[in-house]
Coordinates of C-alpha atoms in Angstrom, one line a residue:
M209 CA -5.8 7.3 -6.4
R210 CA -6.9 9.4 -3.8
K211 CA -6.9 13.0 -2.7
Y212 CA -4.9 14.1 0.7
L213 CA -7.0 16.5 2.3
A214 CA -3.8 17.7 4.1
I215 CA -5.6 20.3 7.1
S216 CA -4.2 23.7 6.7
L217 CA -1.3 24.4 9.1
I218 CA -1.3 27.5 10.9
G219 CA -0.1 31.7 9.9
A220 CA 0.7 35.0 8.6
S221 CA 3.1 34.6 6.6
A222 CA 2.5 36.7 3.0
F223 CA -1.2 37.5 3.9
A224 CA -1.2 40.4 1.0
T225 CA 0.3 37.9 -1.7
S226 CA -0.8 35.2 -0.4
A227 CA -4.5 37.0 -1.0
Q228 CA -3.9 37.0 -4.3
F229 CA -1.6 34.0 -5.3
N230 CA -2.3 31.9 -2.9
Q231 CA -2.9 28.7 -5.9
S232 CA -6.1 26.5 -5.5
I233 CA -4.8 23.2 -5.7
S234 CA -7.2 20.8 -5.8
V235 CA -5.9 16.7 -6.6
D236 CA -8.8 14.1 -6.9
G237 CA -9.4 11.4 -6.1
K238 CA -11.8 8.4 -5.4
Y239 CA -10.6 7.2 -1.5
V240 CA -10.2 10.2 0.6
P241 CA -8.8 10.6 3.6
E242 CA -7.9 13.9 6.0
I243 CA -4.8 14.2 5.9
F244 CA -1.9 16.2 8.3
R245 CA 0.6 16.8 6.4
L246 CA 3.7 16.2 9.0
D247 CA 6.7 18.4 7.2
R248 CA 5.6 21.4 8.7
I249 CA 8.7 22.4 10.9
N250 CA 11.4 24.1 8.6
T251 CA 8.6 26.2 6.6
F252 CA 6.1 28.9 6.6
P253 CA 3.2 28.3 6.4
R254 CA 0.0 30.2 4.4
Q255 CA -3.5 31.0 6.0
V256 CA -5.7 29.2 7.9
K257 CA -8.7 28.2 4.9
F258 CA -11.8 26.6 5.4
S259 CA -14.1 24.7 3.0
L260 CA -17.7 25.3 4.7
D261 CA -19.0 23.7 1.1
A262 CA -22.0 21.4 1.9
N263 CA -19.6 18.3 0.1
P264 CA -16.4 18.6 1.8
L265 CA -15.3 15.8 -0.1
N266 CA -14.3 15.0 -3.7
Y267 CA -13.6 11.9 -6.1
D268 CA -13.7 12.4 -9.0
G269 CA -11.2 9.3 -9.7
K270 CA -7.8 10.8 -11.3
S271 CA -3.8 10.1 -10.6
V272 CA -1.4 9.6 -7.8
P273 CA -2.0 12.6 -5.4
A274 CA 1.3 15.0 -4.6
S275 CA 2.6 18.1 -3.4
F276 CA 5.7 19.3 -4.9
A277 CA 6.5 21.4 -2.2
P278 CA 6.1 21.3 1.2
T279 CA 2.6 22.1 2.8
L280 CA 3.4 25.2 4.6
L281 CA 4.7 27.5 1.4
P282 CA 2.7 30.5 0.8
M283 CA 2.7 29.9 -2.9
P284 CA 2.4 26.4 -3.0
A285 CA 3.9 24.5 -5.9
T286 CA 2.5 23.6 -9.0
S287 CA 1.2 19.5 -8.1
W288 CA 0.1 17.1 -10.1
N289 CA -2.9 18.0 -11.5
A290 CA -3.2 21.0 -10.5
S291 CA -5.6 23.4 -11.5
H292 CA -4.9 27.0 -10.9
D293 CA -7.1 30.2 -9.8
F294 CA -4.9 33.7 -11.8
S295 CA -4.7 36.9 -10.2
E296 CA -5.6 40.0 -11.9
S297 CA -1.4 40.2 -12.2
R298 CA 0.7 38.8 -13.5
G299 CA 4.0 38.2 -11.9
Y300 CA 4.4 37.9 -8.5
L301 CA 8.0 37.8 -6.0
E302 CA 8.2 36.8 -2.1
L303 CA 10.9 37.3 -0.5
G304 CA 11.4 36.1 3.4
A305 CA 14.5 35.0 5.5
G306 CA 13.7 34.4 10.0
S307 CA 15.4 32.2 12.7
W308 CA 17.2 29.8 12.5
L309 CA 18.2 30.9 9.0
N310 CA 14.5 29.5 8.0
S311 CA 14.3 31.6 3.9
T312 CA 10.8 31.5 1.3
L313 CA 11.3 32.8 -2.0
S314 CA 7.8 32.5 -4.8
A315 CA 8.2 33.9 -8.4
G316 CA 5.9 33.9 -10.9
Y317 CA 4.8 34.9 -14.2
R318 CA 2.4 34.9 -17.2
F319 CA 4.2 35.8 -20.0
I320 CA 1.5 35.2 -22.7
D321 CA -2.1 36.1 -20.4
N322 CA -5.1 36.6 -22.7
K323 CA -8.8 34.7 -23.1
E324 CA -7.2 32.4 -25.2
T325 CA -3.7 31.3 -24.5
S326 CA -1.3 31.5 -20.9
L327 CA 1.4 30.5 -20.4
G328 CA 3.5 31.1 -17.4
F329 CA 6.2 29.6 -15.0
R330 CA 6.2 29.6 -11.3
L331 CA 9.3 29.2 -9.0
Q332 CA 9.7 28.2 -4.9
H333 CA 12.6 27.6 -3.1
N334 CA 12.8 27.1 0.8
S335 CA 15.3 26.5 3.3
T336 CA 16.7 25.9 6.7
S337 CA 20.0 25.0 8.0
L338 CA 20.3 26.0 11.7
W339 CA 18.9 25.0 13.6
K340 CA 19.9 22.1 15.9
P341 CA 17.7 19.9 18.0
N342 CA 20.4 18.7 20.9
M343 CA 19.2 15.0 20.1
S344 CA 22.2 13.7 22.0
D345 CA 25.5 14.7 24.0
F346 CA 27.7 13.7 21.2
M347 CA 25.4 14.5 18.3
K348 CA 24.8 17.8 19.5
D349 CA 26.9 19.8 17.0
T350 CA 24.3 18.3 14.0
R351 CA 22.3 20.8 12.7
M352 CA 19.2 20.5 10.9
Y353 CA 18.7 21.4 7.0
R354 CA 16.4 20.8 4.4
Y355 CA 16.3 23.2 0.8
D356 CA 13.7 22.6 -1.5
E357 CA 13.8 24.2 -5.0
S358 CA 10.4 23.3 -7.4
L359 CA 10.3 25.0 -10.7
G360 CA 6.6 24.9 -13.3
I361 CA 5.7 25.6 -16.7
Y362 CA 2.3 25.6 -17.4
G363 CA 0.5 26.7 -19.9
T364 CA -3.4 26.3 -21.4
H365 CA -4.7 27.2 -24.8
N366 CA -8.4 26.9 -25.5
F367 CA -9.7 26.3 -30.0
D368 CA -13.1 27.9 -30.0
G369 CA -15.5 25.4 -30.2
I370 CA -13.4 22.1 -30.1
G371 CA -11.9 22.8 -26.9
K372 CA -9.3 22.9 -24.2
L373 CA -6.2 22.2 -24.1
T374 CA -3.6 22.3 -20.2
G375 CA -0.4 20.9 -19.9
A376 CA 1.9 21.5 -16.9
V377 CA 6.2 20.4 -16.3
D378 CA 7.3 20.7 -13.1
W379 CA 9.4 19.7 -11.3
H380 CA 10.6 19.7 -7.1
I381 CA 14.4 18.6 -5.8
G382 CA 14.9 17.6 -2.2
N383 CA 18.5 17.5 -0.1
F384 CA 18.2 17.2 3.8
N385 CA 20.0 15.6 6.5
Y386 CA 17.7 13.0 9.1
Y387 CA 18.6 15.6 11.8
G388 CA 16.8 13.6 14.6
Y389 CA 20.1 11.2 14.4
A390 CA 21.5 9.3 17.8
P391 CA 22.6 6.1 17.0
Q392 CA 22.3 4.1 20.0
F393 CA 25.0 1.5 19.7
Y394 CA 27.1 4.2 18.8
K395 CA 26.4 4.8 22.3
F396 CA 27.1 1.9 23.6
V397 CA 30.3 1.1 22.1
N398 CA 31.6 4.6 23.2
T399 CA 30.5 3.5 27.0
V400 CA 32.6 0.8 26.6
F401 CA 36.2 1.9 24.2
D402 CA 35.0 5.7 25.0
L403 CA 36.1 7.4 21.3
D404 CA 36.8 10.7 21.0
K405 CA 35.0 13.1 19.3
E406 CA 36.4 12.2 15.9
T407 CA 35.2 9.3 15.6
A408 CA 31.8 10.4 16.4
P409 CA 28.9 9.5 13.0
K410 CA 27.1 12.0 10.3
A411 CA 24.1 12.3 9.9
P412 CA 22.5 10.7 6.6
T413 CA 22.1 13.1 3.9
Q414 CA 19.2 12.4 1.6
T415 CA 18.2 14.3 -2.1
L416 CA 15.0 13.4 -3.4
N417 CA 13.3 13.9 -7.0
D418 CA 10.5 15.0 -8.5
L419 CA 9.1 15.4 -12.2
A420 CA 6.7 14.7 -13.4
V421 CA 4.6 16.1 -17.1
R422 CA 1.4 16.0 -17.8
F423 CA -1.4 17.4 -20.2
L424 CA -5.3 17.4 -20.4
W425 CA -7.7 17.7 -22.9
E426 CA -11.5 19.1 -22.1
S427 CA -14.3 19.4 -24.7
P428 CA -16.8 22.4 -25.2
A429 CA -18.7 22.1 -22.1
S430 CA -22.6 20.6 -23.0
E431 CA -25.7 20.5 -20.7
D432 CA -26.9 18.7 -24.1
N433 CA -24.3 16.9 -26.5
L434 CA -21.1 14.4 -25.5
S435 CA -18.8 15.7 -23.3
W436 CA -15.8 14.0 -22.4
N437 CA -12.3 15.1 -21.5
A438 CA -8.5 12.6 -21.7
G439 CA -5.4 13.4 -20.1
A440 CA -1.6 11.7 -19.3
G441 CA 1.3 12.2 -17.2
V442 CA 4.4 11.2 -16.6
R443 CA 6.0 10.8 -12.9
Y444 CA 9.2 10.0 -11.3
F445 CA 9.8 10.3 -7.9
G446 CA 13.8 8.7 -6.4
Y447 CA 15.3 8.6 -3.4
R448 CA 20.0 8.6 -3.2
S449 CA 20.1 6.4 -0.9
Y450 CA 19.0 4.6 1.4
Y451 CA 21.1 3.8 4.3
A452 CA 21.2 0.0 6.4
P453 CA 22.0 0.7 9.9
D454 CA 22.3 -3.2 10.4
L455 CA 25.7 -3.4 8.6
K456 CA 28.1 -1.3 9.4
N457 CA 31.2 0.8 8.1
F458 CA 34.1 -1.1 9.8
G459 CA 36.2 -1.1 8.2
N460 CA 36.6 2.9 7.2
T461 CA 38.3 4.7 9.4
S462 CA 36.9 8.0 8.3
S463 CA 33.6 6.6 9.1
F464 CA 33.0 4.2 11.6
M465 CA 30.2 3.1 12.6
E466 CA 27.9 4.6 10.5
P467 CA 25.2 3.4 8.2
Q468 CA 25.7 0.7 5.4
R469 CA 24.1 2.8 2.4
I470 CA 23.3 1.8 -1.2
S471 CA 20.6 3.0 -3.7
G472 CA 17.3 4.5 -3.1
A473 CA 14.5 3.5 -4.8
R474 CA 13.2 5.1 -8.1
E475 CA 10.1 4.4 -9.2
T476 CA 8.2 5.9 -12.0
D477 CA 4.1 6.2 -13.1
I478 CA 2.1 6.3 -16.0
N479 CA -0.8 7.7 -15.7
I480 CA -3.7 8.0 -18.3
N481 CA -7.5 9.2 -17.4
G482 CA -10.2 10.4 -18.9
T483 CA -14.1 11.5 -19.0
L484 CA -17.1 10.8 -20.6
K485 CA -20.4 12.1 -19.6
L486 CA -24.2 11.3 -22.0
P487 CA -27.0 13.5 -21.0
M488 CA -30.8 11.8 -21.5
S489 CA -32.6 14.5 -20.7
G490 CA -32.3 18.7 -18.4
T491 CA -31.7 16.9 -15.4
S492 CA -29.8 13.3 -15.6
S493 CA -27.0 11.9 -17.0
F494 CA -24.8 9.0 -17.8
G495 CA -20.9 8.7 -17.5
V496 CA -18.4 6.9 -16.7
D497 CA -14.5 8.0 -14.9
L498 CA -11.3 5.5 -16.3
N499 CA -7.7 6.3 -14.3
A500 CA -5.3 4.1 -14.9
D501 CA -1.2 3.7 -13.9
I502 CA 1.1 1.8 -14.6
L503 CA 3.9 1.8 -11.6
L504 CA 7.5 0.8 -12.9
Y505 CA 10.6 0.5 -10.2
A506 CA 15.2 0.9 -10.7
N507 CA 16.1 -2.5 -9.1
N508 CA 18.9 -2.2 -6.8
D509 CA 22.3 -3.8 -8.2
T510 CA 24.0 -2.2 -5.1
P511 CA 25.7 -4.9 -3.6
Q512 CA 24.3 -6.2 0.0
A513 CA 20.6 -5.0 -1.6
E514 CA 19.6 -8.1 -2.5
N515 CA 19.9 -8.9 1.6
L516 CA 18.9 -5.8 3.0
I517 CA 15.7 -4.7 0.8
W518 CA 12.9 -5.7 -1.6
N519 CA 13.1 -4.9 -5.1
P520 CA 9.6 -3.9 -5.8
D521 CA 7.8 -5.7 -8.9
N522 CA 6.3 -3.4 -11.6
Y523 CA 2.5 -2.9 -11.5
G524 CA -0.3 -1.3 -12.9
L525 CA -4.7 -0.4 -11.1
V526 CA -6.3 0.2 -13.9
T527 CA -10.4 1.7 -12.0
I528 CA -14.4 2.1 -14.3
T529 CA -16.3 4.2 -12.7
P530 CA -19.5 4.7 -14.5
Y531 CA -22.1 6.6 -13.0
Y532 CA -25.7 8.3 -13.2
R533 CA -26.5 11.5 -12.5
F534 CA -29.7 13.4 -11.3
T535 CA -30.3 16.3 -10.8
R536 CA -33.7 18.6 -9.8
D537 CA -34.3 22.4 -7.6
R538 CA -31.6 21.1 -4.9
L539 CA -32.0 17.3 -4.9
L540 CA -28.4 15.9 -6.5
V541 CA -28.3 12.2 -7.1
H542 CA -25.1 10.8 -7.5
I543 CA -25.4 6.8 -8.1
G544 CA -22.1 4.8 -9.1
A545 CA -19.2 1.7 -8.7
D546 CA -15.8 2.1 -7.8
I547 CA -14.3 -1.5 -10.2
D548 CA -10.8 -1.7 -10.0
L549 CA -8.2 -3.8 -11.8
A550 CA -5.2 -4.5 -10.5
F551 CA -2.4 -6.2 -12.2
N552 CA 0.8 -8.2 -10.2
A553 CA 0.5 -4.9 -6.9
G554 CA 1.7 -5.8 -3.8
R555 CA 4.6 -8.8 -2.5
K556 CA 4.2 -12.4 -4.1
D557 CA 5.4 -13.9 -0.9
E558 CA 3.4 -17.2 -0.3
A559 CA 6.3 -17.9 3.1
S560 CA 5.0 -14.4 5.1
N561 CA 2.0 -12.8 5.0
Y562 CA 2.5 -11.0 2.1
S563 CA 0.3 -11.3 -0.9
R564 CA -0.3 -10.4 -3.8
Y565 CA -3.4 -7.6 -4.1
G566 CA -6.6 -8.3 -5.5
F567 CA -7.5 -8.4 -9.2
L568 CA -10.8 -6.5 -8.5
H569 CA -12.5 -5.1 -6.3
V570 CA -15.7 -3.4 -6.1
A571 CA -16.6 0.1 -4.1
P572 CA -19.5 2.1 -4.1
D573 CA -20.0 5.8 -5.4
I574 CA -23.1 7.8 -4.1
K575 CA -23.5 10.3 -3.2
L576 CA -26.6 12.3 -2.0
D577 CA -26.9 15.9 -1.7
Y578 CA -30.3 18.8 -1.2
L579 CA -29.8 21.9 -1.0
A580 CA -32.2 23.4 1.5
G581 CA -32.1 27.3 1.3
P582 CA -29.3 28.6 4.3
V583 CA -29.6 25.0 4.9
S584 CA -27.8 21.3 2.8
F585 CA -27.6 18.2 4.2
Y586 CA -25.8 15.1 2.5
L587 CA -25.0 11.7 2.4
H588 CA -21.8 9.7 0.1
A589 CA -21.4 6.0 0.3
L590 CA -18.0 5.7 -1.5
G591 CA -14.3 3.4 -1.4
G592 CA -11.9 2.4 -3.6
S593 CA -8.6 1.4 -4.0
Q594 CA -5.5 4.2 -2.6
L595 CA -2.1 3.6 -4.6
H596 CA 0.8 2.6 -2.0
T597 CA 3.9 5.1 -3.6
L598 CA 6.6 6.3 -2.7
A599 CA 4.9 9.8 -3.8
S600 CA 1.8 8.9 -1.8
N601 CA 4.0 8.7 0.8
Y602 CA 5.8 11.3 0.7
E603 CA 2.8 13.0 1.6
L604 CA 2.2 11.5 4.5
D605 CA 5.5 11.5 5.8
Y606 CA 8.4 13.2 4.3
Y607 CA 10.9 11.8 6.5
Q608 CA 10.2 7.8 5.1
S609 CA 12.5 5.2 4.1
P610 CA 13.6 5.4 0.5
C611 CA 12.1 2.2 -0.5
L612 CA 9.0 0.7 -0.8
G613 CA 7.9 -3.5 1.2
N614 CA 5.8 -3.4 -0.5
T615 CA 3.1 -2.1 -3.0
R616 CA 0.1 -3.1 -2.4
P617 CA -2.4 -0.4 -2.5
V618 CA -5.2 0.6 0.1
Y619 CA -8.6 -0.7 -0.2
S620 CA -11.2 0.5 1.4
P621 CA -14.8 -0.7 0.9
L622 CA -17.0 1.7 2.6
D623 CA -16.2 5.4 3.0
G624 CA -19.3 7.4 3.8
S625 CA -19.6 10.8 5.5
L626 CA -23.3 12.3 5.6
G627 CA -23.9 16.0 7.6
V628 CA -25.3 18.7 7.4
N629 CA -24.1 23.0 6.9
F630 CA -25.9 25.8 7.9
G631 CA -26.0 29.8 6.0
P632 CA -23.5 32.0 5.3
F633 CA -26.7 34.0 6.6
S634 CA -25.1 37.9 8.0
G635 CA -21.8 36.4 7.9
F636 CA -22.7 33.3 10.1
S637 CA -21.7 29.5 9.2
A638 CA -21.6 26.4 10.2
G639 CA -21.2 22.9 9.7
V640 CA -21.0 19.0 11.4
D641 CA -20.9 16.0 10.0
F642 CA -20.6 11.7 10.9
A643 CA -18.4 9.6 9.1
F644 CA -17.1 6.7 9.0
R645 CA -14.9 4.8 7.3
V646 CA -12.8 0.5 6.8
S647 CA -9.4 0.5 5.4
R648 CA -7.8 -3.1 4.2
G649 CA -4.1 -2.5 4.0
E650 CA -2.9 0.3 5.8
Y651 CA 0.0 1.0 6.7
V652 CA 3.0 0.7 9.6
G653 CA 4.5 4.0 9.1
G654 CA 7.1 7.3 11.0
W655 CA 9.0 4.7 11.7
Y656 CA 12.3 5.3 9.3
Q657 CA 14.2 7.6 11.5
T658 CA 13.8 5.3 14.9
Y659 CA 15.3 2.3 12.9
L660 CA 18.5 4.7 12.2
N661 CA 18.6 5.2 15.9
Y662 CA 18.4 2.1 17.8
E663 CA 18.4 -0.8 14.5
K664 CA 18.6 -3.6 17.0
W665 CA 17.5 -2.1 20.8
T666 CA 14.3 -1.5 21.6
A667 CA 12.8 1.9 21.3
P668 CA 11.6 4.6 24.6
G669 CA 7.9 3.7 25.0
L670 CA 7.9 0.4 23.5
P671 CA 8.1 -2.6 25.0
A672 CA 11.0 -4.7 24.6
T673 CA 9.7 -8.4 22.0
I674 CA 12.2 -11.6 23.1
F675 CA 13.1 -13.9 20.2
E676 CA 14.8 -16.7 20.1
D677 CA 18.5 -16.3 20.2
N678 CA 17.1 -14.8 23.6
L679 CA 17.9 -10.7 22.3
N680 CA 16.0 -8.0 23.6
R681 CA 15.1 -6.5 19.3
P682 CA 12.5 -3.7 18.7
L683 CA 9.0 -4.3 17.8
S684 CA 8.4 -4.3 13.6
Y685 CA 9.5 -0.1 13.0
D686 CA 7.9 -0.8 9.7
Y687 CA 11.0 1.6 7.6
N688 CA 9.7 0.3 5.0
N689 CA 6.1 0.7 4.9
A690 CA 6.2 -3.1 4.6
D691 CA 3.8 -4.3 7.4
T692 CA -0.5 -3.4 6.9
Y693 CA -3.0 -3.9 9.7
N694 CA -7.9 -3.2 8.9
L695 CA -8.7 -0.6 9.8
S696 CA -12.0 0.9 10.5
G697 CA -13.5 4.0 12.9
I698 CA -15.4 7.0 13.0
S699 CA -15.0 11.2 13.0
I700 CA -17.0 13.8 14.1
G701 CA -16.7 17.1 12.4
A702 CA -18.1 20.3 14.1
R703 CA -17.2 23.5 12.1
A704 CA -17.7 27.3 12.1
S705 CA -16.7 30.7 11.1
Y706 CA -18.5 34.1 11.1
D707 CA -17.4 36.7 9.0
A708 CA -17.7 40.6 10.6
G709 CA -15.9 42.3 7.5
K710 CA -12.9 44.8 8.5
I711 CA -14.2 44.3 12.2
F712 CA -13.2 40.6 12.6
K713 CA -12.7 36.7 10.6
I714 CA -12.6 34.0 13.2
E715 CA -13.1 30.4 11.6
A716 CA -12.6 27.2 13.7
K717 CA -12.6 23.5 13.1
G718 CA -12.2 20.6 15.8
N719 CA -12.8 16.7 14.9
Y720 CA -13.2 13.8 17.4
Q721 CA -11.6 10.6 16.0
P722 CA -11.5 7.7 18.4
Q723 CA -8.0 5.8 17.7
N724 CA -6.9 2.2 19.4
G725 CA -5.0 0.0 17.3
T726 CA -7.0 -1.3 14.8
K727 CA -9.9 0.2 15.8
G728 CA -9.5 4.1 14.1
Y729 CA -10.7 6.4 11.4
F730 CA -6.7 7.1 9.9
N731 CA -5.9 10.7 10.0
G732 CA -1.8 10.1 9.0
Y733 CA -0.1 8.3 11.1
D734 CA 0.0 10.4 14.4
R735 CA -2.8 9.0 14.5
P736 CA -5.1 11.9 16.3
R737 CA -8.4 11.0 19.1
W738 CA -8.9 15.1 18.6
T739 CA -7.7 18.2 16.6
A740 CA -8.9 21.7 15.6
N741 CA -7.6 24.7 14.3
V742 CA -9.4 28.4 15.1
A743 CA -7.3 31.4 13.3
A744 CA -9.3 34.7 13.7
E745 CA -8.4 38.6 12.2
T746 CA -8.9 41.4 12.4
N747 CA -8.6 44.3 9.5
P748 CA -9.4 47.4 10.8
W749 CA -7.0 49.7 8.0
K750 CA -7.4 48.5 4.5
T751 CA -3.5 48.8 4.4
L752 CA -3.1 46.5 7.4
K753 CA -4.5 43.0 8.5
F754 CA -3.5 41.2 11.9
K755 CA -4.0 37.1 12.3
V756 CA -3.7 35.0 15.3
A757 CA -4.2 31.1 14.4
Y758 CA -4.0 28.1 17.1
E759 CA -3.6 24.3 16.3
Y760 CA -4.2 21.3 18.6
R761 CA -3.8 17.4 17.3
G762 CA -3.9 15.6 20.7
V763 CA -3.7 11.9 22.4
R764 CA -1.5 11.1 19.4
N765 CA 0.2 8.1 18.7
V766 CA 2.6 5.9 16.1
Y767 CA 1.7 2.5 15.7
A768 CA 4.6 -0.2 15.6
M769 CA 3.9 -4.4 14.6
G770 CA 4.8 -6.6 17.0
A771 CA 7.4 -10.0 16.3
Y772 CA 7.8 -12.9 17.8
S773 CA 10.0 -16.2 17.3
G774 CA 11.2 -13.4 14.4
A775 CA 7.6 -13.9 13.3
L776 CA 5.4 -10.8 12.5
I777 CA 2.3 -10.9 13.5
S778 CA -0.4 -9.0 11.7
D779 CA -3.3 -9.2 14.2
S780 CA -4.5 -6.4 16.8
Q781 CA -2.8 -8.1 19.7
A782 CA 0.7 -7.5 17.8
L783 CA -0.1 -3.6 16.9
M784 CA 2.1 -2.3 18.9
P785 CA 1.1 2.4 20.3
C786 CA 3.6 4.5 21.1
R787 CA 2.3 7.7 22.6
L788 CA 3.8 10.7 21.0
P789 CA 3.7 13.7 22.9
D790 CA 0.9 16.5 22.2
L791 CA 1.2 18.7 19.0
T792 CA 0.1 23.0 20.0
Y793 CA 0.6 25.9 18.0
L794 CA 0.1 29.2 19.2
N795 CA 0.8 32.0 15.4
I796 CA 0.1 35.4 15.3
G797 CA 1.4 37.6 12.0
A798 CA 0.7 40.7 10.9
S799 CA 0.8 42.3 7.4
Y800 CA 0.7 46.2 5.7
G801 CA 0.5 47.4 2.8
I802 CA 2.6 49.3 2.1
S803 CA 1.9 50.4 -1.9
R804 CA -1.5 48.3 -4.9
N805 CA 1.8 46.3 -5.1
C806 CA 3.7 46.5 -2.6
S807 CA 3.6 44.9 1.1
I808 CA 5.3 43.5 3.8
W809 CA 4.2 40.7 6.5
L810 CA 6.2 39.9 10.0
Q811 CA 5.2 37.0 11.8
A812 CA 6.3 34.4 15.0
D813 CA 5.5 31.0 14.3
N814 CA 5.0 28.5 18.0
I815 CA 5.6 31.1 20.7
L816 CA 4.4 29.2 22.9
N817 CA 8.4 27.5 22.0
R818 CA 6.8 23.8 21.7
H819 CA 9.8 21.3 20.7
D820 CA 7.6 18.2 20.4
E821 CA 8.8 15.3 17.9
I822 CA 6.3 15.1 15.2
R823 CA 7.2 11.9 15.0
P824 CA 9.4 9.4 16.4
M825 CA 12.8 11.0 17.3
L826 CA 12.4 14.4 15.0
P827 CA 11.4 17.2 17.3
T828 CA 10.0 20.2 16.0
Q829 CA 11.7 24.1 16.3
G830 CA 10.8 26.0 18.5
V831 CA 10.1 30.1 18.1
R832 CA 10.2 31.2 14.8
I833 CA 10.4 34.6 13.3
A834 CA 9.8 35.5 10.0
G835 CA 9.6 38.6 8.1
G836 CA 9.2 40.2 4.3
L837 CA 8.5 41.1 1.4
S838 CA 5.6 40.7 -1.4
L839 CA 5.3 42.3 -4.8
T840 CA 2.7 42.3 -7.6
F841 CA 3.5 43.4 -10.8

């Protein structure tokens, strides 16, 4: 139920085509943290973009956010609740390839394109298959591979004077391996028994399917009469397999000590949403937003599954947001309340720390915005419930656990922000902001690969804990995303840009978000204290463009819940950090327009050759060089 404002990842891919066809993915939601997508390893980055609007957050109460393709695509595939900003050209094609056999293909065409009707398709391919992460000697031949294929069909039709109908069907299939696989149990047994190379386990593989169908009807916009819209959609998201390293296939010599595999989790989200707005005068109006999600899960009936995973119950969440809006000259006042009604959400397990999500949750929906010439001010007090689903976890962690351990939503009683923006004037824009957020039931995550590797051993960077059986066991790596904790913290940010026309452009943004256990502003599972993005470009003549971009995420920690005497303890003392290396990326690129409809591009990413882990046991590729061709028609 929130929009993931993923920080734009750095690069220079496909400048000419991206400028024309970069889709404006607008996914609305009530509770909006700024989240960094951690699946950047194997796809081509798009141009860095910064939003310097007076209102940097958008809370409009729509459905579960999700992207059908990795974040780094130059042409992102159509996403759930996405909007389309079309180019004047009806078709485009882009091809690119580079080191490690990284490849990308983007294509699209609008068959019908007139004032009343549009109908088109989009497809996206991204893959990588040659890089060896070198996790250990006995897994040294393991290659990272990942293939993502997305296909979307969309259309709109304006019924003159009645309204507009929009529809889309989107499908994304992903196939990949857990390339960081280096099981410590195998290392232990190999040391004792001196096993030969043929018995070395293979990295587990995975397939995900993501299919969505959605429709939206919008009445004609009017300042004097009642206006409304209504939408409905169905989304399926599921994994082929779930791996449990605690159970090995000892009886099968061809898969000696490989983890037991059972069916992965599958969920279906049925969404209904709508808005109603009643103008009271030329300056004020009353309105109400409605959003309902019904989540259905397929129970896993694989033998032994009952002892390995928890089968989620079907549940629902209904959100009603009444509001009053007032505008006068340069002042906007929006006063409302977010009312969430939950049915059967969360786990029903009185014997543990888990419990059902409460039936009623209320949060503010208040916005004050003032524009004073080149200076604007805003003050927002927002909040609400965020669905915890396979689809929403995928936004945070591509390599997440392929099953859920809890369906309890994350509740934010307060998500406040205030800030000031300057400009643009004489090409210069800037802004500063301060935010404070309280979250109830934030999830521990990013540990599934670690669980596959260490199972009953303690991973590096984490203290060992002692169970009653006196065996050294790891902390509770939340591979099922079951453990939760309460979190609160602040964010201080600044941004600036200067546009000198063709000579050069520069954009920069930075945030300070102190993190320490339950104190912090949630910004991804790695929870960095410092984040920074800087990008500059120059266009010395019309057909040639150069760009350089830098990204930094510093003082990162991924957290795990402690376990003592076999019982989980969910207090601040049990939330243990594991330090991750800082992420530093420096990328450069260039594009050249051969003709009005054809351009070529070349880029070099991660030229500092950093192999730092984005999550435990998942290092990044080093220097990546790629080039490609972009066509419009």
